C-alpha positions as a printed NumPy array, in Angstrom:
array([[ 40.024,   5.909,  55.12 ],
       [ 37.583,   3.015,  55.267],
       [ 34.389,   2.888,  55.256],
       [ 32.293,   1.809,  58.689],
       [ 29.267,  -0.287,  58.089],
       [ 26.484,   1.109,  60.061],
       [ 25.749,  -0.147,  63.567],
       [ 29.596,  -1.349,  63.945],
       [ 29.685,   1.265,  66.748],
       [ 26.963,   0.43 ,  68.594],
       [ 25.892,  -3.141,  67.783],
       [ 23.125,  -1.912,  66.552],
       [ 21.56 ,  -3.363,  62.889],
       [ 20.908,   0.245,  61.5  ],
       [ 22.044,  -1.236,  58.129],
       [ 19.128,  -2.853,  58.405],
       [ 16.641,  -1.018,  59.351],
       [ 17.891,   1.97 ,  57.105],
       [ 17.293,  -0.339,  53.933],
       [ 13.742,  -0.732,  55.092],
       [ 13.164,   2.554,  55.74 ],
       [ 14.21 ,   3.353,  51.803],
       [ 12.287,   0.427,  50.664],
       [  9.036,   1.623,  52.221],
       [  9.522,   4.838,  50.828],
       [ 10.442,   3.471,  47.415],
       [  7.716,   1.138,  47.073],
       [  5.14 ,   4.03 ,  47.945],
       [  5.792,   5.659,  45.681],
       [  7.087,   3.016,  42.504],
       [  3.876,   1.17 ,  43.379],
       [  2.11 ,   4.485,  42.232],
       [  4.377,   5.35 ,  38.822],
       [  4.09 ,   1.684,  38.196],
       [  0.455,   1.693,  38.103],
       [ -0.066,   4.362,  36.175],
       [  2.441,   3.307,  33.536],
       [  0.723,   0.281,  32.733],
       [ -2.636,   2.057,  32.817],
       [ -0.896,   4.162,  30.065],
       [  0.735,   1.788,  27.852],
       [ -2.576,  -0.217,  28.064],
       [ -4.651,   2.262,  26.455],
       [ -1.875,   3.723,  24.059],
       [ -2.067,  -0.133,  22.775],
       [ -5.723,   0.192,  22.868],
       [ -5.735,   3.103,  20.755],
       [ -3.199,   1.868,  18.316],
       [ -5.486,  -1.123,  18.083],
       [ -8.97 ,   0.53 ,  17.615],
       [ -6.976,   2.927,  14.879],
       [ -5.628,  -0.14 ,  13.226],
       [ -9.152,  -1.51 ,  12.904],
       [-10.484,   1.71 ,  11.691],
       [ -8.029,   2.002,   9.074],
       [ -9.154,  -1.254,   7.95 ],
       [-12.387,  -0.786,   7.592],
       [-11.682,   2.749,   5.823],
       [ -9.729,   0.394,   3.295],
       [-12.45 ,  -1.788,   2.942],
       [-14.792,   1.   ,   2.363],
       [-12.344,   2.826,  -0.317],
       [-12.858,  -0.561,  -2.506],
       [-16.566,   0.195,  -2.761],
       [-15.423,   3.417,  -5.003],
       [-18.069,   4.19 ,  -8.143],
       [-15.221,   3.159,  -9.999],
       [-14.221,  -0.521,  -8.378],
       [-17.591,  -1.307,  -8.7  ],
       [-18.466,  -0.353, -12.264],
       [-15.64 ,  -2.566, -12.971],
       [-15.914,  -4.911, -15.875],
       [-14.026,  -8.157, -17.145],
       [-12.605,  -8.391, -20.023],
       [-12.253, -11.836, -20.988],
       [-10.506, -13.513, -24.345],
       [-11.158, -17.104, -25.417],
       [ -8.52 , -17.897, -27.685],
       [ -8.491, -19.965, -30.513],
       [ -6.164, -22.381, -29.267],
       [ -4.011, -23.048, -26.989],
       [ -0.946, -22.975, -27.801],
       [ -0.604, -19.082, -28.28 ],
       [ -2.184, -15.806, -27.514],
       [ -3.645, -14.323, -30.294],
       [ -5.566, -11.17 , -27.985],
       [ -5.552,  -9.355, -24.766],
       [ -7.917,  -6.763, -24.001],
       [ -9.093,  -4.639, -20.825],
       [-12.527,  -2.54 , -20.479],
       [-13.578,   0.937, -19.013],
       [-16.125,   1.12 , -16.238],
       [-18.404,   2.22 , -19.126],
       [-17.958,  -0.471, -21.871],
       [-21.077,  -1.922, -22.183],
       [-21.504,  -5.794, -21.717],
       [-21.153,  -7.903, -24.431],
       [-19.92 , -11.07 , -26.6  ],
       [-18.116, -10.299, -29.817],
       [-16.299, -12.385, -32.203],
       [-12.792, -11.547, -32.91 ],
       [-10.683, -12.441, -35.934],
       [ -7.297, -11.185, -36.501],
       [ -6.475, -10.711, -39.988],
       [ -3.106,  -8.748, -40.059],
       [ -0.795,  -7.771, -37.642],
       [  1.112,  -4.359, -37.667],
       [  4.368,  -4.123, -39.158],
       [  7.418,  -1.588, -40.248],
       [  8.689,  -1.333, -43.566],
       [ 12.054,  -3.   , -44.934],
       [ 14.165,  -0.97 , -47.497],
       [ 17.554,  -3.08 , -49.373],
       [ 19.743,  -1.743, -52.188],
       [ 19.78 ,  -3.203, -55.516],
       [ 21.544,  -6.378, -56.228],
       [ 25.448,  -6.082, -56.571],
       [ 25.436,  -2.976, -55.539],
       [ 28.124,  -3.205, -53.231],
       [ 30.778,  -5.955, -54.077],
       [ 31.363,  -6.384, -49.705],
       [ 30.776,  -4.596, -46.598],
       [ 34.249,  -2.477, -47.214],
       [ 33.141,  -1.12 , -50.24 ],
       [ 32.675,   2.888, -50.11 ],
       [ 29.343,   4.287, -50.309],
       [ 30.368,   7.833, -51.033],
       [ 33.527,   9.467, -51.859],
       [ 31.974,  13.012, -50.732],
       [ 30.423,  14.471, -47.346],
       [ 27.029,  14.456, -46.992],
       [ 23.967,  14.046, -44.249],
       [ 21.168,  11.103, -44.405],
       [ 17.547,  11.584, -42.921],
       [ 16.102,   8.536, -41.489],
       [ 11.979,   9.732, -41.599],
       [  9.196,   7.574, -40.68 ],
       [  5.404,   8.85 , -39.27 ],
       [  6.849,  11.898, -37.694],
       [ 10.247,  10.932, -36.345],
       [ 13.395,  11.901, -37.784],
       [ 16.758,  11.516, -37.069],
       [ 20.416,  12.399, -38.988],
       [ 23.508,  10.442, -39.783],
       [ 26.189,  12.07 , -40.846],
       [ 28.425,  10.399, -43.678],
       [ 32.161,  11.134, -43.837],
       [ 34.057,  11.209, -47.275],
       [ 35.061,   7.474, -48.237],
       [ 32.797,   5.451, -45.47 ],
       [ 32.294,   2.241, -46.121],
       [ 29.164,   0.213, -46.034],
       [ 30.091,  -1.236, -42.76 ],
       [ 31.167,   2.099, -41.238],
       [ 27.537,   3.065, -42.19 ],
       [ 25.471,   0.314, -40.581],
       [ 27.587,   1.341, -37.308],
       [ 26.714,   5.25 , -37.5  ],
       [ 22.638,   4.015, -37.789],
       [ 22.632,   1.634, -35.274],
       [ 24.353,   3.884, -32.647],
       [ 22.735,   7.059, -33.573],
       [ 20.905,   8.381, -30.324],
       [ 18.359,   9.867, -31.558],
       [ 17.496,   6.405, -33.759],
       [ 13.352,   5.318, -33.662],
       [ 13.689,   2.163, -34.339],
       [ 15.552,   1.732, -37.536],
       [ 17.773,  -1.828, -37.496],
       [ 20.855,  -1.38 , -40.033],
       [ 22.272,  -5.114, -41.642],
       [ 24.6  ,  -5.847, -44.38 ],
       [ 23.419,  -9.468, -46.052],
       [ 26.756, -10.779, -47.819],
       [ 25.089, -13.077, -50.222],
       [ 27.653, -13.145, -53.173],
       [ 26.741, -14.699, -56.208],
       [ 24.711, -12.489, -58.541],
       [ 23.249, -10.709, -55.5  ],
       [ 26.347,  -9.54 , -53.89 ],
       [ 26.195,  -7.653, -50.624],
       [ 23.059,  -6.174, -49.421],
       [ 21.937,  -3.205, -47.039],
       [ 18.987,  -3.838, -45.357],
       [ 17.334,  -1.504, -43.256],
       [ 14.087,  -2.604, -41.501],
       [ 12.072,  -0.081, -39.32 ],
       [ 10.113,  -0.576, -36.02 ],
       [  7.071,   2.52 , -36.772],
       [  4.208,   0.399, -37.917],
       [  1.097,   1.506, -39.838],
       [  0.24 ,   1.719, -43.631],
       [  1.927,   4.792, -44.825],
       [  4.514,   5.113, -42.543],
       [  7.441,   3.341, -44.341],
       [ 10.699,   4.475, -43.771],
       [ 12.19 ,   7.621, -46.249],
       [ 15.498,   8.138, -46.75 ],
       [ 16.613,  11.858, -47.908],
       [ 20.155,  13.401, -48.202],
       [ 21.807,  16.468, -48.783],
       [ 24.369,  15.462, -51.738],
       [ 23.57 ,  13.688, -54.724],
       [ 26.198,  11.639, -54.183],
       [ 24.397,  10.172, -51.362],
       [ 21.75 ,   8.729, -53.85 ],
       [ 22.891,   5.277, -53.694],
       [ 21.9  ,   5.212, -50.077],
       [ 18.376,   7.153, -50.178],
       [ 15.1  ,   5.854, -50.954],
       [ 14.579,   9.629, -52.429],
       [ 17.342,  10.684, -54.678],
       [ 18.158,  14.505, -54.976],
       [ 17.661,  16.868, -57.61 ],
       [ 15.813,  14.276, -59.617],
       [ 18.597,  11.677, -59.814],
       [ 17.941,   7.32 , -58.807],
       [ 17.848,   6.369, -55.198],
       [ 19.865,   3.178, -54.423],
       [ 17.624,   2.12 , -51.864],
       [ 14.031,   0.925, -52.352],
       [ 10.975,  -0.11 , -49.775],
       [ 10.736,  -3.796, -50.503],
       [  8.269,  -4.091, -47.396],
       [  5.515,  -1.555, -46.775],
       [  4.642,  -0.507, -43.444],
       [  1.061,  -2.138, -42.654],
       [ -1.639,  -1.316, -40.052],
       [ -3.09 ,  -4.277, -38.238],
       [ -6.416,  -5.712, -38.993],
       [ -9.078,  -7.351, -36.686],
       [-12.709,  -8.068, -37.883],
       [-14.752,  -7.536, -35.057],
       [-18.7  ,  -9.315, -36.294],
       [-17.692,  -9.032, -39.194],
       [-16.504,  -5.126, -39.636],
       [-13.514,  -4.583, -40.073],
       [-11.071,  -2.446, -38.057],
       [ -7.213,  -0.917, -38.186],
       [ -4.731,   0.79 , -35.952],
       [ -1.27 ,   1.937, -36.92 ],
       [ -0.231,  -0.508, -33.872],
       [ -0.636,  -3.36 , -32.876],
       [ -3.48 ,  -1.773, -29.96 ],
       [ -6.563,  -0.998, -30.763],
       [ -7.755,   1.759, -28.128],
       [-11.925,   2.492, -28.965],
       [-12.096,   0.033, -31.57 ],
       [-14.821,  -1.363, -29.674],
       [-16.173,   1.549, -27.407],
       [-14.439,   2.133, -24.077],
       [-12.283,  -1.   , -24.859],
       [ -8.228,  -1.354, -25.632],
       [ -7.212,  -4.82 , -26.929],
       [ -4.193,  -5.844, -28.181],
       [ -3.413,  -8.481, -30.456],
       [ -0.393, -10.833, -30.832],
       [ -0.79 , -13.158, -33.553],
       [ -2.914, -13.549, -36.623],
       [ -6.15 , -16.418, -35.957],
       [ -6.579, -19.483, -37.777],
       [ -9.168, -19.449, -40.484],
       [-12.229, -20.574, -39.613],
       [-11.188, -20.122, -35.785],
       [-11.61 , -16.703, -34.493],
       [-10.889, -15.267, -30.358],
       [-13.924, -14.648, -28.259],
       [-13.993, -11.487, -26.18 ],
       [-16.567, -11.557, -23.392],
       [-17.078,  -8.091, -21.357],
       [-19.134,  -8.468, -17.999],
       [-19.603,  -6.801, -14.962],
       [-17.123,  -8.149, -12.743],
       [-20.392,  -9.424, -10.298],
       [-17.52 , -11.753,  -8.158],
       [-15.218,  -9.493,  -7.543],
       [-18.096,  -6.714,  -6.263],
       [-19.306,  -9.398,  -4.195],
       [-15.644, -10.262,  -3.088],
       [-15.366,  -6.355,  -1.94 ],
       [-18.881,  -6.044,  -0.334],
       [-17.818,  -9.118,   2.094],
       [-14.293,  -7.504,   3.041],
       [-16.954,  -4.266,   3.84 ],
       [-18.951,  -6.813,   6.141],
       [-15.892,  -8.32 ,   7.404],
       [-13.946,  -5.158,   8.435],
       [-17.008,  -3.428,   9.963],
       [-17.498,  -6.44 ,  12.35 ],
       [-13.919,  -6.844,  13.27 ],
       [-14.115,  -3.208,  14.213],
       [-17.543,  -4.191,  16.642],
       [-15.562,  -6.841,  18.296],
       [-12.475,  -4.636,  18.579],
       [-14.231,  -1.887,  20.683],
       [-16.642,  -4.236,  22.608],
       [-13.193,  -5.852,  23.302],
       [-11.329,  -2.391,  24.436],
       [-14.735,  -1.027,  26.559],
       [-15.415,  -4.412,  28.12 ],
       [-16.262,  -3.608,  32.32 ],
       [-14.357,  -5.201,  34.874],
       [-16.419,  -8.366,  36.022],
       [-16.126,  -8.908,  40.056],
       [-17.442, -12.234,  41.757],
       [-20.283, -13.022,  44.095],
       [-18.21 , -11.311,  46.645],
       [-18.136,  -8.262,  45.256],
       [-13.991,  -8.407,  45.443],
       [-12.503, -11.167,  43.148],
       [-11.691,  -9.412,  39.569],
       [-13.389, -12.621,  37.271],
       [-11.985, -10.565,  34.635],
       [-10.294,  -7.662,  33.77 ],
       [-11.772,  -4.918,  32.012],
       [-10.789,  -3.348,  28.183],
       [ -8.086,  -1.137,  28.206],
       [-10.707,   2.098,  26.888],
       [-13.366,   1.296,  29.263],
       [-13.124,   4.545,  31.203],
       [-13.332,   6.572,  27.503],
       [-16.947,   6.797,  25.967],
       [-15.726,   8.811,  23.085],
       [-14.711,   5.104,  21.772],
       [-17.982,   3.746,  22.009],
       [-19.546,   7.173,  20.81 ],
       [-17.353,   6.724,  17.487],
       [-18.658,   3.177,  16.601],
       [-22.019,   4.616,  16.947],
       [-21.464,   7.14 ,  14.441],
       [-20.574,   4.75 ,  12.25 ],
       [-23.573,   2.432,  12.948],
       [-25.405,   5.576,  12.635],
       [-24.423,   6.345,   9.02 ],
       [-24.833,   2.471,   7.758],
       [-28.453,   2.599,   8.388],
       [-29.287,   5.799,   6.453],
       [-30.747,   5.775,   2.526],
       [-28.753,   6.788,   0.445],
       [-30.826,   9.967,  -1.322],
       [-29.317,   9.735,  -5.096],
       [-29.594,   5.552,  -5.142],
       [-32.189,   4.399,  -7.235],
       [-35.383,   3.901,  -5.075],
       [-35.671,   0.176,  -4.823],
       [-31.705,  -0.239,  -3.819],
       [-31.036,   3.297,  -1.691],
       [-29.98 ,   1.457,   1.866],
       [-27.808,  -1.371,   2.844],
       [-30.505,  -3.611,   3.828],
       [-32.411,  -3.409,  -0.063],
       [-29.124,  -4.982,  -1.475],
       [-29.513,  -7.634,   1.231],
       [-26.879,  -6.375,   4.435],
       [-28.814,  -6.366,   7.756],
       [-28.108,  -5.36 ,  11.241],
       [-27.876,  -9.098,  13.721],
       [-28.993,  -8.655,  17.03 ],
       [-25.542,  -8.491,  18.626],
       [-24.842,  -5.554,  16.339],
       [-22.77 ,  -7.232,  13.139],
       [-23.382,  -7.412,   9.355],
       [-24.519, -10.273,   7.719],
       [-25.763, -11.131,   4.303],
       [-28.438, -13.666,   5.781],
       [-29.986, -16.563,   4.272],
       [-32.749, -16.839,   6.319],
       [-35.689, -14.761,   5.407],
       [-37.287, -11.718,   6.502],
       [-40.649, -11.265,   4.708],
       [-40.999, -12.827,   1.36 ],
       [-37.172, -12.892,   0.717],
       [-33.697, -13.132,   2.694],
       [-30.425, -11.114,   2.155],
       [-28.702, -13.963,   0.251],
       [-31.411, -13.634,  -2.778],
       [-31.439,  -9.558,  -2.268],
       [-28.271,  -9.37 ,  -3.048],
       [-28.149, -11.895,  -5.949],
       [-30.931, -10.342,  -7.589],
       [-29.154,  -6.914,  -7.029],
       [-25.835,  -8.118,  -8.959],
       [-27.885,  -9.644, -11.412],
       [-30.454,  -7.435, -12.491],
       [-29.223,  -3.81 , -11.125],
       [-25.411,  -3.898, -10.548],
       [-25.079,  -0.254, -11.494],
       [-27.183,   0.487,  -8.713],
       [-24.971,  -1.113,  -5.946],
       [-22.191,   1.173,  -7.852],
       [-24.419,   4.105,  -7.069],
       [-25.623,   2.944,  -3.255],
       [-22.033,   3.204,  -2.532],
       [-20.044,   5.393,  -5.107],
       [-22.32 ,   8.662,  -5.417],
       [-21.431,  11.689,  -3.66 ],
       [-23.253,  10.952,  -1.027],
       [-22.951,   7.223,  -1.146],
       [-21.449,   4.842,   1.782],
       [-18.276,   5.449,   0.459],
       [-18.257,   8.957,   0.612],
       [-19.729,   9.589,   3.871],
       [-18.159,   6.309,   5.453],
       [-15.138,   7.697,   4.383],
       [-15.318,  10.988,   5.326],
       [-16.457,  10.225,   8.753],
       [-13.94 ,   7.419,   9.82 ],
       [-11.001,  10.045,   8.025],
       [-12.257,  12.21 ,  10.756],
       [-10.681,   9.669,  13.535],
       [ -7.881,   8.117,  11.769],
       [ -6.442,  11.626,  10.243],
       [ -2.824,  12.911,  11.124],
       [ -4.287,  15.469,  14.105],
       [ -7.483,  13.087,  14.041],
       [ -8.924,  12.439,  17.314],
       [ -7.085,   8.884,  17.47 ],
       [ -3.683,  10.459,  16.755],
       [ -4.808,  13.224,  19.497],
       [ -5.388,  10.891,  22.078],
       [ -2.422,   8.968,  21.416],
       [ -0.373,  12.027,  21.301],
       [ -2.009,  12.979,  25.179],
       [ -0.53 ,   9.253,  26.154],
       [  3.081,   9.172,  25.53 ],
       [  3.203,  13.226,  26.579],
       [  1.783,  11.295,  29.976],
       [  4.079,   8.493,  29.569],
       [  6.664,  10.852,  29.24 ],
       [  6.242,  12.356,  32.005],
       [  5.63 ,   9.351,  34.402],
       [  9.568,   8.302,  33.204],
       [ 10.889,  11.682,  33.971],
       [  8.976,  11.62 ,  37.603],
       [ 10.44 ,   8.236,  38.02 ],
       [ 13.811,   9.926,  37.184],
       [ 13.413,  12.661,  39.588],
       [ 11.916,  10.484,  42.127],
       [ 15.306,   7.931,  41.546],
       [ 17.347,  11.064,  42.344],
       [ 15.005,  11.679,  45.647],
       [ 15.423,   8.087,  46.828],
       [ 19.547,   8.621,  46.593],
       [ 19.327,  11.891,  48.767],
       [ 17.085,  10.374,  51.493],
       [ 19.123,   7.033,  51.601],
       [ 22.177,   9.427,  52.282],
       [ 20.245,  11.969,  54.749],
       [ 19.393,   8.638,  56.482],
       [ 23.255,   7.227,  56.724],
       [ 24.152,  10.657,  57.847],
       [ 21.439,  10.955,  60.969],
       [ 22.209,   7.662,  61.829],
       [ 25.676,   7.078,  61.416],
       [ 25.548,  10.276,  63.967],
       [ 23.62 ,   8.169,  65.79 ],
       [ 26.001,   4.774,  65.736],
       [ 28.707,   7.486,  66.982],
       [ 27.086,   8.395,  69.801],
       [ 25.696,   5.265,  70.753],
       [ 29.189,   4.411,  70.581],
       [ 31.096,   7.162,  72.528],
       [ 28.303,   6.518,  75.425],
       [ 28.842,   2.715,  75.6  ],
       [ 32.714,   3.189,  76.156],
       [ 32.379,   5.495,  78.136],
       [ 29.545,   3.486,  80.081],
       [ 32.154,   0.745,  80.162],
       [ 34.941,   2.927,  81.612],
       [ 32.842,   4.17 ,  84.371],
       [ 31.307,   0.206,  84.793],
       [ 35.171,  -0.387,  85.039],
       [ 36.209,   2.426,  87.471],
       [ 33.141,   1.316,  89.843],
       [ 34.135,  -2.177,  89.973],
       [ 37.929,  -0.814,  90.999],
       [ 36.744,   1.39 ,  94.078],
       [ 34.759,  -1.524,  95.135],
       [ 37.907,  -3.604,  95.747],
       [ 39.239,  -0.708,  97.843],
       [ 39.138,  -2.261, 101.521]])
């Protein structure tokens, strides 16, 4: 059956004036869902951004921990340069100093061989009887079993792929001559004392032990000892199994890598790290005004022109919240209380040198205020009391703490940020599911309009033919004489 267009039976344009019917009830309401979507997405972005910049500036307030800012440098000044000779780190608590640093010794394992033509080649046969080696150094043990009739080769090969091995390195040395062939055994467990033992189980194992059973002659001497390093630190001297010294110097861990040249010892310098505090305390500034700028920029009003109509420009996307403003207060708030556990001359920001400008940002000013500006407060504060910046902002109830626990408060999963966001898509959700329904509504009506007024075009229709039959039947009778 085909399909009529509408108005075909009357001459009528009800195509037309059915699609602007649905358009004026579409744009009603689209006009409506429309605005309110991008009222929604704008302050879901505006959230997302004022939680970004919050998060941020928690960050930046996290760095100013008791323990980032007790930091200290540990700086080495080596003898040369062509090698490092020490490397060393510092504890918050290692106090400041310059010391001088000589290297005397390194640490080192101990090497064990067998006796000169012992063994005529690597095939020869170490034992022509069962038996079980332990490999023993400082505390760590492991076994190797030895198999009637294995050779020296065979041996090496069942110590260096032993799993439970510590470090011992097995070689045969084929020197020939009046030396002959050689086992060597060197091990990696360092420290005066701790050379390497060799024990068996079977006398006939003797030739490959450094301690011979039942009283017999081991095969296999230390021809290395095991030796702690040495560093002479001012002059006293110190040692450590390894090759790190952890304490040696109090609170310190350095570790050294080759012995000094005489007459030309390392320098190790440990400082407060006053740049880097500095570095952190700017990021602080930094983040806090980024966050000013951020919500000025989300609560900004609409501006209108001189006739009262004309948007100049458009206003934030948050302006109609005041819990955003009401948030950067509370954080203004807090960064202009004393800190009660701060040493007295240092307990607030603006002791240490941070003021409030008039337009409501941090600055470390070099203009003064009184006898002295923020620039000089603050050097004098890294130079003469840089504990107590630690303590302004690391005590328990220091800016970090309460900065922190405050801004958590808003940028928390089920924080008030999240919370609002959360409210927004749920909204947003909903405004795509009434645009769904209100698709669906659009489809009916178009229809229920085609229906009345394809009725309509019928009728319109059916009356003008049957207005033309009678026009026709008229016109007959009046050509009756």
């Amino acid at each position: 059956m085909a399909i009529r267009a509408l108005g075909s039976a009357s001459g009528l344009d009800l195509e037309s004036l059915v699609t602007q019917l649905v358009k004026a009830e579409r744009m009603t309401k689209e006009d409506r869902l429309d605005t309110t979507k991008k009222s929604l997405d704008s302050s879901l972005s505006g959230y997302g951004k004022l939680k970004s910049s919050m998060s941020k500036f928690q960050d930046a307030v996290k760095a100013l921990s008791l323990d980032n800012l007790n930091a200290r440098t540990a700086t080495v000044k080596q003898p040369t340069d062509t090698k490092t000779y020490l490397e060393a780190t510092a504890k918050t608590t290692a106090a400041p100093g310059v010391f001088d640093m000589k290297v005397k010794t390194l640490a080192s394992g101990s090497r064990v061989e067998s006796a000169d033509l012992a063994y005529a080649s690597a095939s020869a046969v170490v034992s022509t009887t069962a038996g079980e080696l332990t490999f023993g150094a400082d505390g760590k043990t492991f076994k190797v079993n030895v198999t009637a009739n294995m050779t020296l080769d065979e041996l090496r090969q069942a110590i260096n792929t032993n799993k439970d091995n510590f470090g011992v390195s097995a070689n045969i040395i084929n020197a020939g001559g009046s030396v002959g062939t050689k086992l060597v055994l060197t091990s990696s467990i360092t420290g005066s004392t701790n050379d390497l033992s060799i024990t068996n189980n079977n006398a006939a194992l003797d030739g490959i032990s450094t301690v011979p059973n039942s009283g017999g002659t081991a095969g296999l001497t230390v021809t290395k000892a095991a030796a702690s390093a040495e560093v002479i630190i001012d002059g006293i001297s110190t040692f450590s199994k390894t090759n790190t010294f952890t304490n040696a110097l109090q609170d310190t861990e350095f570790t050294v890598q080759n012995v000094t040249p005489d007459g030309n010892n390392a320098t190790l310098t440990i400082a407060t790290d006053k740049k880097g505090t500095e570095d952190k305390l700017k990021a602080f500034i930094d983040s806090y005004n980024s966050l000013v700028s951020e919500v000025e920029s989300l609560t900004r009003n609409r501006v209108l022109g001189a006739d009262g109509k004309t948007v100049v420009s458009e206003g934030g996307a948050l302006n109609s919240d005041p819990t955003v403003r009401s948030m950067l207060n509370m954080v203004t708030s807090a960064l202009g209380k004393a800190v009660g556990s701060a040493e007295p001359g240092l307990n607030n920001l603006y002791s240490m040198g941070i003021t409030m400008t008039n337009n409501g940002r941090l600055e470390i000013s070099s203009s003064k205020i009184g006898s002295t500006s923020g620039r000089e407060r603050l050097d004098s504060a890294l130079k003469d009391n840089f504990d107590g910046i630690a303590k302004l902002f690391g005590n328990s109830d220091g800016f970090n703490t309460t900065l922190t626990s405050l801004v958590t408060q808003f940028t928390q999963k089920g924080g008030l940020l999240e919370n609002k966001e959360t409210s927004l898509k749920n909204s947003l959700s909903k405004n795509t599911k009434d645009r769904e329904a209100y698709t669906r509504y659009i489809e009916s009506y178009e229809n229920t309009l085609r229906q009345r007024y394809g009725a309509l075009d019928s009728q319109l229709g059916q009356l003008q033919s049957t207005s033309s039959m009678l026009s026709s039947q008229l016109a007959s009778l009046s050509n009756i004489r």
